[in-house]
Amino acid sequence: MSSISLLLRRAFSTSAAPSAVANYNNIMRHEADLKKVVETFKKYTQDSNFRKRASFYEHTVRRLSNTKNFTLIEEILEDQKKYKDITDEGFTVRLITLYGKSGMFDHAHKLFDEMPELNCERTVLSFNALLGACVSSKNFDKVDGFLRELPVKLSIKPNVVSYNTVIKALCEMGSFDSAFSLLDKMEKEGLKPDLISFNILLNAFYKNSRFSDGERLWAMMEIHNVVPDIISYNSKVYGLILESRIQEAVDFVQEITSKGLKLDVYTYTILFRGFCSDGKYLGEAKRWFDEMMKTKCPPNHLTFAILLRYACKNNDFHFGSRLCRALFYRRCRLNEVGLLQKVVDGVVKQKNIREAEEVLVQGSVPNVKSLSVITGIKVQDRPFEDIQFKPKGSKNSSRTGFSQKNQRQTCLSGNQFVSSASCMQILLRSMFKLLADLSV
DNA sequence: ATAGGGTTAG
């Protein structure tokens, strides 16, 4: 009990004087009303320093895009046209990219077309931004036409980035051979395929069960003097796992290490996913997890989700609770709270009360019943009365790490408490949310 | 301006 309230107190206490930037972050994070978010954004962007901060644009637009508020996205991005920055190609390119990422391809295209009248020069940068917007908005089929028409029309010479983007689009459409043949086309245009060109192709081939096509690329890379990096190798590990060649994948990973390359979180996570197919790899999974810790390669929420499910499935709750501790330490959010509950239940069943306690205290699994069973705390009607929180309509469930099922009981009005169970849930959810926010 | 993870299970 005391540890939990300590955690809560820490989570709810306000931190020291925020700068303008932190201030903005605070306002935006806690503001549930998206109309107000938009107003605040527009107000802040009157400041020219603020307009240089690409990440604010990204955060705000991503949030509006996640909730499908496309009108509001249009409102803030179109509003930017009134600033002199719009004559700076870099600034406009960012807006085009944001439209693309929000899936608003027509807006991206329109802005590109408007650039001359906005007094903004168009070079290969904005051309590439337009191509990129096709890809991110999944208008893959448009890319090829743009590559054929626009360079002539606008006297822009495509560069490696342009071609890489087209290769990506063709791969996404499943036109692997056309994508591959663009390497030749590039060379004819006097451009050298680079690491990114090859990584796009490696990924596409191995991921789409074209293992032998993938294998052929390595020799080509050598010819082009392109040195593979960990992203290149990860594609192959993925390919091996996809073909259930687990041991070969392990051997290949060893080989990567012996080349002096550092494995990254992707490498491990791909391996773990391969191990999951069979309980016999549990020891191997632990060994690689230790390796991860030893080499200071921090696991992320996906790594934890995969390993936790694997541990639970094989009744290894000791490993499970160890994973939970690492998970809380890293302040990762799981999109499946049920997994934590499984660990607690498993540990309790095996009578490792102490471990269960730790998982609970650190992770606050929102199950009041197991909470009171394990800790012996009797849940009162009005716990934590000293803590105020805003329950109304905070809808960003994705940040809290709680499933939709757990969300539906949010029915408080004002600061009134309801039953102890849902109160506890809401309280814990708020705590999770705050912990998540603090870790950003 | 371009590159990379998942899907459980009742």
Tab-separated table of C-alpha atoms (C1' of nucleotides) in Angstrom:
chain	number	residue	atom	x	y	z
A	1	MET	CA	0.000	0.000	0.000
A	2	SER	CA	2.602	2.513	1.019
A	3	SER	CA	4.760	1.821	-2.011
A	4	ILE	CA	1.801	2.305	-4.271
A	5	SER	CA	0.801	5.567	-2.726
A	6	LEU	CA	4.400	6.696	-2.853
A	7	LEU	CA	4.499	5.961	-6.551
A	8	LEU	CA	1.255	7.795	-7.038
A	9	ARG	CA	2.410	10.774	-5.063
A	10	ARG	CA	5.543	10.969	-7.137
A	11	ALA	CA	3.591	10.595	-10.351
A	12	PHE	CA	1.047	13.233	-9.463
A	13	SER	CA	3.341	15.832	-8.036
A	14	THR	CA	4.112	18.646	-10.397
A	15	SER	CA	7.681	19.177	-11.487
A	16	ALA	CA	9.675	22.384	-11.439
A	17	ALA	CA	9.215	25.505	-13.553
A	18	PRO	CA	8.590	24.505	-17.155
A	19	SER	CA	10.144	26.282	-20.099
A	20	ALA	CA	7.976	27.556	-22.941
A	21	VAL	CA	8.575	24.315	-24.758
A	22	ALA	CA	7.809	22.096	-21.800
A	23	ASN	CA	4.858	24.310	-21.139
A	24	TYR	CA	3.560	23.659	-24.605
A	25	ASN	CA	4.071	19.933	-24.154
A	26	ASN	CA	2.157	20.006	-20.906
A	27	ILE	CA	-0.754	21.877	-22.313
A	28	MET	CA	-0.988	19.658	-25.342
A	29	ARG	CA	-0.644	16.417	-23.466
A	30	HIS	CA	-3.326	17.140	-20.954
A	31	GLU	CA	-5.707	18.912	-23.241
A	32	ALA	CA	-8.399	16.501	-24.303
A	33	ASP	CA	-10.306	18.999	-26.408
A	34	LEU	CA	-8.729	18.820	-29.828
A	35	LYS	CA	-10.229	22.126	-30.904
A	36	LYS	CA	-8.303	23.746	-28.092
A	37	VAL	CA	-5.180	21.862	-29.110
A	38	VAL	CA	-5.522	23.374	-32.554
A	39	GLU	CA	-6.094	26.881	-31.192
A	40	THR	CA	-3.084	26.591	-28.919
A	41	PHE	CA	-0.954	25.281	-31.753
A	42	LYS	CA	-1.911	28.142	-34.009
A	43	LYS	CA	-1.177	30.616	-31.277
A	44	TYR	CA	2.241	29.138	-30.563
A	45	THR	CA	3.205	29.076	-34.226
A	46	GLN	CA	2.981	32.863	-34.311
A	47	ASP	CA	6.394	32.630	-32.718
A	48	SER	CA	9.016	32.124	-35.415
A	49	ASN	CA	11.223	30.044	-33.116
A	50	PHE	CA	8.358	27.724	-32.585
A	51	ARG	CA	7.889	27.283	-36.309
A	52	LYS	CA	11.402	25.857	-36.496
A	53	ARG	CA	10.548	23.009	-34.143
A	54	ALA	CA	9.535	20.195	-36.446
A	55	SER	CA	8.727	17.847	-33.572
A	56	PHE	CA	5.833	19.984	-32.327
A	57	TYR	CA	4.272	19.829	-35.726
A	58	GLU	CA	4.788	16.088	-35.823
A	59	HIS	CA	3.290	15.451	-32.395
A	60	THR	CA	0.272	17.589	-32.927
A	61	VAL	CA	-0.465	16.330	-36.412
A	62	ARG	CA	0.059	12.712	-35.348
A	63	ARG	CA	-2.397	13.146	-32.546
A	64	LEU	CA	-5.014	14.663	-34.828
A	65	SER	CA	-4.315	12.010	-37.404
A	66	ASN	CA	-4.694	9.151	-34.914
A	67	THR	CA	-8.121	10.451	-34.064
A	68	LYS	CA	-8.881	11.038	-37.745
A	69	ASN	CA	-9.443	14.746	-37.329
A	70	PHE	CA	-8.417	15.612	-40.844
A	71	THR	CA	-10.271	18.914	-40.919
A	72	LEU	CA	-8.258	20.070	-37.958
A	73	ILE	CA	-5.018	18.983	-39.596
A	74	GLU	CA	-5.958	21.024	-42.620
A	75	GLU	CA	-6.763	23.931	-40.349
A	76	ILE	CA	-3.347	24.067	-38.710
A	77	LEU	CA	-1.282	23.288	-41.784
A	78	GLU	CA	-3.083	25.731	-44.076
A	79	ASP	CA	-2.705	28.340	-41.360
A	80	GLN	CA	1.054	28.085	-41.816
A	81	LYS	CA	0.836	29.577	-45.295
A	82	LYS	CA	0.479	33.041	-43.857
A	83	TYR	CA	4.005	33.040	-42.483
A	84	LYS	CA	7.023	34.033	-44.514
A	85	ASP	CA	8.531	30.599	-43.754
A	86	ILE	CA	6.351	29.208	-46.508
A	87	THR	CA	8.823	30.631	-49.045
A	88	ASP	CA	11.469	28.391	-47.487
A	89	GLU	CA	11.415	25.093	-49.307
A	90	GLY	CA	12.461	23.150	-46.219
A	91	PHE	CA	9.450	24.440	-44.304
A	92	THR	CA	7.008	23.627	-47.082
A	93	VAL	CA	8.551	20.207	-47.548
A	94	ARG	CA	7.785	19.499	-43.898
A	95	LEU	CA	4.152	20.430	-44.429
A	96	ILE	CA	3.904	18.195	-47.494
A	97	THR	CA	5.431	15.356	-45.497
A	98	LEU	CA	2.978	15.896	-42.658
A	99	TYR	CA	0.050	15.744	-45.053
A	100	GLY	CA	1.463	12.546	-46.478
A	101	LYS	CA	1.887	10.903	-43.088
A	102	SER	CA	-1.685	11.794	-42.216
A	103	GLY	CA	-2.857	10.017	-45.326
A	104	MET	CA	-3.986	13.325	-46.865
A	105	PHE	CA	-2.331	12.873	-50.206
A	106	ASP	CA	-4.532	15.325	-52.105
A	107	HIS	CA	-3.553	18.081	-49.720
A	108	ALA	CA	0.109	17.205	-50.126
A	109	HIS	CA	-0.219	17.303	-53.880
A	110	LYS	CA	-2.121	20.566	-53.839
A	111	LEU	CA	0.478	22.223	-51.663
A	112	PHE	CA	3.192	21.061	-54.044
A	113	ASP	CA	1.285	22.590	-56.948
A	114	GLU	CA	0.796	25.841	-55.075
A	115	MET	CA	4.448	26.334	-54.301
A	116	PRO	CA	5.178	28.714	-57.220
A	117	GLU	CA	2.366	31.047	-56.267
A	118	LEU	CA	3.486	30.867	-52.646
A	119	ASN	CA	6.823	32.113	-53.908
A	120	CYS	CA	8.629	28.982	-52.912
A	121	GLU	CA	11.224	27.395	-55.127
A	122	ARG	CA	10.720	23.781	-56.147
A	123	THR	CA	13.770	21.585	-56.325
A	124	VAL	CA	14.385	17.881	-56.029
A	125	LEU	CA	13.702	18.248	-52.304
A	126	SER	CA	10.042	19.021	-52.687
A	127	PHE	CA	9.766	16.586	-55.564
A	128	ASN	CA	11.037	13.877	-53.229
A	129	ALA	CA	8.690	15.043	-50.516
A	130	LEU	CA	5.817	14.574	-52.938
A	131	LEU	CA	7.004	11.058	-53.800
A	132	GLY	CA	7.412	10.327	-50.102
A	133	ALA	CA	3.891	11.554	-49.452
A	134	CYS	CA	2.602	9.045	-52.016
A	135	VAL	CA	4.332	6.262	-50.122
A	136	SER	CA	3.294	7.292	-46.654
A	137	SER	CA	-0.306	7.797	-47.727
A	138	LYS	CA	-0.202	4.469	-49.563
A	139	ASN	CA	-0.808	5.964	-52.987
A	140	PHE	CA	1.931	3.753	-54.344
A	141	ASP	CA	0.653	3.654	-57.886
A	142	LYS	CA	1.048	7.406	-58.297
A	143	VAL	CA	4.807	7.358	-57.772
A	144	ASP	CA	5.806	5.939	-61.116
A	145	GLY	CA	3.859	8.542	-63.085
A	146	PHE	CA	5.375	11.391	-61.107
A	147	LEU	CA	8.846	10.076	-61.755
A	148	ARG	CA	8.183	9.979	-65.482
A	149	GLU	CA	6.383	13.308	-65.865
A	150	LEU	CA	7.501	15.812	-63.288
A	151	PRO	CA	11.268	15.931	-63.849
A	152	VAL	CA	10.762	16.943	-67.487
A	153	LYS	CA	7.958	19.344	-66.726
A	154	LEU	CA	9.716	21.076	-63.853
A	155	SER	CA	13.327	20.546	-64.930
A	156	ILE	CA	14.198	18.671	-61.809
A	157	LYS	CA	16.803	15.947	-61.877
A	158	PRO	CA	15.819	12.996	-59.691
A	159	ASN	CA	18.495	11.853	-57.263
A	160	VAL	CA	19.167	8.686	-55.282
A	161	VAL	CA	16.504	9.547	-52.760
A	162	SER	CA	13.915	9.902	-55.524
A	163	TYR	CA	14.768	6.480	-56.883
A	164	ASN	CA	14.839	4.878	-53.468
A	165	THR	CA	11.371	6.193	-52.806
A	166	VAL	CA	10.144	4.747	-56.085
A	167	ILE	CA	11.793	1.416	-55.294
A	168	LYS	CA	10.001	1.427	-51.969
A	169	ALA	CA	6.663	2.137	-53.631
A	170	LEU	CA	7.122	-0.661	-56.172
A	171	CYS	CA	8.034	-3.096	-53.402
A	172	GLU	CA	4.955	-2.107	-51.474
A	173	MET	CA	2.890	-2.888	-54.549
A	174	GLY	CA	4.509	-6.289	-54.858
A	175	SER	CA	6.286	-5.342	-58.083
A	176	PHE	CA	9.585	-6.700	-56.873
A	177	ASP	CA	11.105	-7.199	-60.272
A	178	SER	CA	10.362	-3.659	-61.423
A	179	ALA	CA	11.781	-2.411	-58.155
A	180	PHE	CA	14.905	-4.434	-58.686
A	181	SER	CA	15.346	-3.250	-62.270
A	182	LEU	CA	15.359	0.345	-61.088
A	183	LEU	CA	18.896	-0.286	-59.842
A	184	ASP	CA	19.992	-0.545	-63.472
A	185	LYS	CA	17.974	2.473	-64.439
A	186	MET	CA	19.675	4.474	-61.705
A	187	GLU	CA	23.083	3.588	-63.011
A	188	LYS	CA	22.094	4.584	-66.514
A	189	GLU	CA	21.147	7.951	-65.072
A	190	GLY	CA	24.561	8.173	-63.491
A	191	LEU	CA	23.310	7.512	-59.968
A	192	LYS	CA	24.786	4.959	-57.615
A	193	PRO	CA	22.440	2.739	-55.619
A	194	ASP	CA	23.282	3.170	-51.946
A	195	LEU	CA	22.814	1.299	-48.695
A	196	ILE	CA	19.219	2.448	-48.424
A	197	SER	CA	18.398	1.213	-51.933
A	198	PHE	CA	19.657	-2.216	-50.999
A	199	ASN	CA	18.072	-2.263	-47.583
A	200	ILE	CA	14.681	-1.531	-49.073
A	201	LEU	CA	15.082	-4.446	-51.475
A	202	LEU	CA	16.539	-6.838	-48.895
A	203	ASN	CA	13.652	-6.145	-46.605
A	204	ALA	CA	11.081	-6.567	-49.343
A	205	PHE	CA	12.533	-9.843	-50.607
A	206	TYR	CA	13.099	-11.569	-47.285
A	207	LYS	CA	9.812	-10.416	-45.864
A	208	ASN	CA	7.887	-11.679	-48.850
A	209	SER	CA	9.312	-15.188	-48.882
A	210	ARG	CA	11.737	-14.477	-51.695
A	211	PHE	CA	14.688	-15.804	-49.813
A	212	SER	CA	16.838	-16.663	-52.813
A	213	ASP	CA	16.257	-13.265	-54.409
A	214	GLY	CA	17.407	-11.750	-51.147
A	215	GLU	CA	20.538	-13.864	-51.168
A	216	ARG	CA	21.482	-12.587	-54.606
A	217	LEU	CA	21.606	-9.013	-53.378
A	218	TRP	CA	24.627	-9.466	-51.125
A	219	ALA	CA	27.002	-10.010	-54.039
A	220	MET	CA	25.566	-6.987	-55.810
A	221	MET	CA	26.162	-4.862	-52.759
A	222	GLU	CA	29.787	-5.862	-52.840
A	223	ILE	CA	30.066	-4.913	-56.496
A	224	HIS	CA	28.606	-1.520	-55.670
A	225	ASN	CA	30.903	-1.106	-52.685
A	226	VAL	CA	27.977	-0.878	-50.353
A	227	VAL	CA	28.745	-2.143	-46.873
A	228	PRO	CA	25.771	-3.835	-45.190
A	229	ASP	CA	24.701	-2.553	-41.799
A	230	ILE	CA	22.616	-4.106	-39.050
A	231	ILE	CA	19.389	-3.233	-40.885
A	232	SER	CA	20.590	-5.245	-43.871
A	233	TYR	CA	21.449	-8.258	-41.721
A	234	ASN	CA	18.216	-8.068	-39.775
A	235	SER	CA	16.290	-8.561	-42.997
A	236	LYS	CA	18.027	-11.859	-43.511
A	237	VAL	CA	17.469	-12.937	-39.914
A	238	TYR	CA	13.817	-12.177	-40.530
A	239	GLY	CA	13.882	-14.273	-43.689
A	240	LEU	CA	15.382	-17.248	-41.860
A	241	ILE	CA	12.841	-16.995	-39.067
A	242	LEU	CA	10.045	-16.754	-41.607
A	243	GLU	CA	11.198	-20.093	-43.011
A	244	SER	CA	11.372	-21.523	-39.467
A	245	ARG	CA	15.121	-22.005	-39.784
A	246	ILE	CA	15.612	-21.053	-36.159
A	247	GLN	CA	19.015	-22.563	-35.577
A	248	GLU	CA	20.348	-21.025	-38.765
A	249	ALA	CA	19.033	-17.684	-37.650
A	250	VAL	CA	20.877	-18.058	-34.352
A	251	ASP	CA	24.067	-19.019	-36.158
A	252	PHE	CA	23.703	-16.119	-38.531
A	253	VAL	CA	23.262	-13.706	-35.649
A	254	GLN	CA	26.473	-15.057	-34.137
A	255	GLU	CA	28.112	-14.404	-37.463
A	256	ILE	CA	26.920	-10.800	-37.433
A	257	THR	CA	28.431	-10.350	-34.000
A	258	SER	CA	31.721	-11.840	-35.125
A	259	LYS	CA	31.884	-9.190	-37.840
A	260	GLY	CA	32.102	-6.710	-35.006
A	261	LEU	CA	28.620	-5.307	-35.527
A	262	LYS	CA	26.414	-4.545	-32.561
A	263	LEU	CA	23.039	-6.252	-32.592
A	264	ASP	CA	20.099	-3.945	-32.100
A	265	VAL	CA	16.694	-4.330	-30.550
A	266	TYR	CA	15.254	-5.430	-33.889
A	267	THR	CA	17.707	-8.317	-34.196
A	268	TYR	CA	16.778	-9.650	-30.781
A	269	THR	CA	13.086	-9.154	-31.245
A	270	ILE	CA	13.086	-11.017	-34.559
A	271	LEU	CA	14.951	-13.876	-32.880
A	272	PHE	CA	12.536	-13.970	-29.966
A	273	ARG	CA	9.632	-14.146	-32.329
A	274	GLY	CA	11.246	-17.152	-33.917
A	275	PHE	CA	11.752	-18.824	-30.556
A	276	CYS	CA	8.090	-18.388	-29.662
A	277	SER	CA	7.051	-21.117	-32.019
A	278	ASP	CA	8.374	-23.754	-29.656
A	279	GLY	CA	8.779	-24.031	-25.896
A	280	LYS	CA	12.103	-25.772	-26.324
A	281	TYR	CA	13.781	-22.456	-27.080
A	282	LEU	CA	12.937	-21.006	-23.665
A	283	GLY	CA	16.515	-21.414	-22.453
A	284	GLU	CA	17.811	-19.852	-25.636
A	285	ALA	CA	15.418	-16.928	-25.240
A	286	LYS	CA	16.666	-16.277	-21.704
A	287	ARG	CA	20.227	-16.507	-22.843
A	288	TRP	CA	19.652	-13.877	-25.541
A	289	PHE	CA	17.696	-11.708	-23.172
A	290	ASP	CA	20.687	-11.761	-20.802
A	291	GLU	CA	22.891	-10.930	-23.754
A	292	MET	CA	20.664	-7.958	-24.491
A	293	MET	CA	21.064	-6.691	-20.969
A	294	LYS	CA	24.791	-7.299	-20.994
A	295	THR	CA	25.325	-5.425	-24.242
A	296	LYS	CA	23.088	-2.600	-23.050
A	297	CYS	CA	20.594	-2.952	-25.832
A	298	PRO	CA	17.349	-1.848	-24.207
A	299	PRO	CA	14.310	-3.989	-24.978
A	300	ASN	CA	11.151	-2.159	-25.942
A	301	HIS	CA	7.450	-2.776	-25.561
A	302	LEU	CA	7.374	-5.178	-28.477
A	303	THR	CA	10.260	-7.229	-27.141
A	304	PHE	CA	8.507	-7.463	-23.793
A	305	ALA	CA	5.162	-8.365	-25.290
A	306	ILE	CA	6.676	-11.215	-27.269
A	307	LEU	CA	8.777	-12.572	-24.420
A	308	LEU	CA	6.052	-12.223	-21.824
A	309	ARG	CA	3.576	-14.120	-23.935
A	310	TYR	CA	6.191	-16.781	-24.529
A	311	ALA	CA	7.027	-17.047	-20.828
A	312	CYS	CA	3.374	-17.275	-19.801
A	313	LYS	CA	2.571	-19.819	-22.454
A	314	ASN	CA	5.295	-22.036	-21.070
A	315	ASN	CA	4.459	-21.390	-17.415
A	316	ASP	CA	7.789	-19.796	-16.683
A	317	PHE	CA	6.499	-17.163	-14.297
A	318	HIS	CA	9.847	-16.615	-12.743
A	319	PHE	CA	11.124	-15.374	-16.097
A	320	GLY	CA	7.793	-13.613	-16.509
A	321	SER	CA	8.156	-11.572	-13.367
A	322	ARG	CA	11.732	-10.802	-14.203
A	323	LEU	CA	10.512	-9.446	-17.525
A	324	CYS	CA	7.870	-7.425	-15.730
A	325	ARG	CA	10.424	-5.806	-13.493
A	326	ALA	CA	12.542	-4.891	-16.514
A	327	LEU	CA	9.446	-3.638	-18.250
A	328	PHE	CA	8.479	-1.327	-15.422
A	329	TYR	CA	12.004	-0.164	-14.996
A	330	ARG	CA	12.028	0.836	-18.638
A	331	ARG	CA	8.551	2.282	-18.285
A	332	CYS	CA	7.345	0.458	-21.316
A	333	ARG	CA	3.692	0.316	-22.122
A	334	LEU	CA	2.089	-2.915	-23.159
A	335	ASN	CA	-0.958	-2.882	-25.311
A	336	GLU	CA	-2.140	-5.987	-23.542
A	337	VAL	CA	-2.611	-5.548	-19.840
A	338	GLY	CA	-3.901	-9.093	-19.689
A	339	LEU	CA	-0.345	-10.307	-20.016
A	340	LEU	CA	0.648	-8.728	-16.727
A	341	GLN	CA	-2.366	-10.244	-15.097
A	342	LYS	CA	-1.285	-13.644	-16.364
A	343	VAL	CA	2.110	-13.259	-14.776
A	344	VAL	CA	0.596	-12.272	-11.451
A	345	ASP	CA	-1.903	-15.105	-11.566
A	346	GLY	CA	0.802	-17.570	-12.497
A	347	VAL	CA	3.139	-16.474	-9.765
A	348	VAL	CA	0.339	-16.569	-7.209
A	349	LYS	CA	-0.641	-20.028	-8.310
A	350	GLN	CA	2.925	-21.127	-7.759
A	351	LYS	CA	2.822	-19.382	-4.378
A	352	ASN	CA	5.638	-17.018	-5.059
A	353	ILE	CA	3.790	-14.309	-3.252
A	354	ARG	CA	6.815	-12.101	-2.925
A	355	GLU	CA	7.335	-11.991	-6.669
A	356	ALA	CA	3.708	-11.304	-7.326
A	357	GLU	CA	3.895	-8.471	-4.860
A	358	GLU	CA	6.768	-6.946	-6.722
A	359	VAL	CA	5.011	-7.144	-10.038
A	360	LEU	CA	1.965	-5.565	-8.510
A	361	VAL	CA	3.690	-2.810	-6.644
A	362	GLN	CA	5.728	-1.842	-9.641
A	363	GLY	CA	3.178	-2.372	-12.330
A	364	SER	CA	-0.128	-1.980	-10.575
A	365	VAL	CA	-2.056	-4.576	-12.421
A	366	PRO	CA	-5.566	-3.231	-12.437
A	367	ASN	CA	-7.274	-6.159	-10.866
A	368	VAL	CA	-8.563	-5.157	-7.497
A	369	LYS	CA	-9.267	-8.678	-6.436
A	370	SER	CA	-5.769	-10.012	-6.891
A	371	LEU	CA	-4.432	-6.803	-5.449
A	372	SER	CA	-6.253	-7.345	-2.218
A	373	VAL	CA	-5.612	-11.083	-2.151
A	374	ILE	CA	-1.886	-10.705	-2.518
A	375	THR	CA	-1.230	-7.632	-0.446
A	376	GLY	CA	-3.851	-8.286	2.137
A	377	ILE	CA	-5.084	-4.741	1.682
A	378	LYS	CA	-8.764	-4.320	2.061
A	379	VAL	CA	-9.890	-2.050	-0.729
A	380	GLN	CA	-11.864	0.780	0.773
A	381	ASP	CA	-14.670	2.730	-0.693
A	382	ARG	CA	-12.793	5.926	-1.055
A	383	PRO	CA	-9.101	5.285	-1.273
A	384	PHE	CA	-6.581	7.993	-2.045
A	385	GLU	CA	-8.974	10.810	-1.395
A	386	ASP	CA	-6.194	13.309	-1.374
A	387	ILE	CA	-5.548	12.790	-5.041
A	388	GLN	CA	-7.414	14.751	-7.625
A	389	PHE	CA	-7.617	13.681	-11.175
A	390	LYS	CA	-9.472	14.686	-14.262
A	391	PRO	CA	-11.610	11.804	-15.315
A	392	LYS	CA	-13.841	13.400	-17.882
A	393	GLY	CA	-13.446	12.150	-21.407
A	394	SER	CA	-9.697	11.588	-21.471
A	395	LYS	CA	-9.874	9.374	-24.459
A	396	ASN	CA	-6.310	8.681	-25.439
A	397	SER	CA	-6.435	5.067	-24.436
A	398	SER	CA	-3.450	4.119	-26.544
A	399	ARG	CA	-1.107	6.008	-24.258
A	400	THR	CA	-2.343	4.417	-21.094
A	401	GLY	CA	-1.567	0.913	-22.203
A	402	PHE	CA	-4.990	-0.317	-21.300
A	403	SER	CA	-7.152	-2.292	-23.576
A	404	GLN	CA	-10.465	-1.037	-24.818
A	405	LYS	CA	-12.227	-3.442	-22.534
A	406	ASN	CA	-10.825	-1.740	-19.469
A	407	GLN	CA	-11.723	1.663	-20.755
A	408	ARG	CA	-15.440	1.370	-20.845
A	409	GLN	CA	-15.936	1.812	-17.117
A	410	THR	CA	-14.755	5.392	-17.174
A	411	CYS	CA	-17.988	6.983	-16.125
A	412	LEU	CA	-17.055	9.498	-13.498
A	413	SER	CA	-18.409	12.972	-13.582
A	414	GLY	CA	-16.593	15.799	-11.902
A	415	ASN	CA	-14.369	14.507	-9.151
A	416	GLN	CA	-16.871	12.131	-7.751
A	417	PHE	CA	-15.774	8.620	-6.885
A	418	VAL	CA	-17.817	5.633	-7.849
A	419	SER	CA	-17.330	2.071	-6.692
A	420	SER	CA	-13.996	1.103	-5.224
A	421	ALA	CA	-13.248	-1.227	-8.105
A	422	SER	CA	-13.638	1.233	-10.920
A	423	CYS	CA	-12.130	3.937	-8.795
A	424	MET	CA	-9.058	1.820	-8.378
A	425	GLN	CA	-8.978	1.125	-12.061
A	426	ILE	CA	-9.241	4.756	-12.971
A	427	LEU	CA	-6.641	5.673	-10.427
A	428	LEU	CA	-4.211	3.092	-11.687
A	429	ARG	CA	-4.915	4.047	-15.240
A	430	SER	CA	-4.118	7.649	-14.426
A	431	MET	CA	-0.963	6.538	-12.744
A	432	PHE	CA	0.076	4.518	-15.755
A	433	LYS	CA	-0.672	7.416	-17.999
A	434	LEU	CA	1.369	9.777	-15.901
A	435	LEU	CA	4.252	7.373	-15.645
A	436	ALA	CA	4.119	7.004	-19.382
A	437	ASP	CA	4.070	10.750	-19.854
A	438	LEU	CA	6.931	11.277	-17.451
A	439	SER	CA	9.094	8.848	-19.342
A	440	VAL	CA	8.803	10.756	-22.610
B	1	DA	C1'	13.454	14.340	-48.803
B	2	DT	C1'	14.574	7.817	-48.520
B	3	DA	C1'	15.381	2.065	-45.029
B	4	DG	C1'	13.342	-2.075	-40.343
B	5	DG	C1'	9.078	-5.703	-35.628
B	6	DG	C1'	3.887	-8.779	-33.890
B	7	DT	C1'	-1.218	-10.855	-33.280
B	8	DT	C1'	-2.512	-13.400	-29.124
B	9	DA	C1'	-6.993	-16.452	-27.724
B	10	DG	C1'	-11.755	-18.364	-25.037
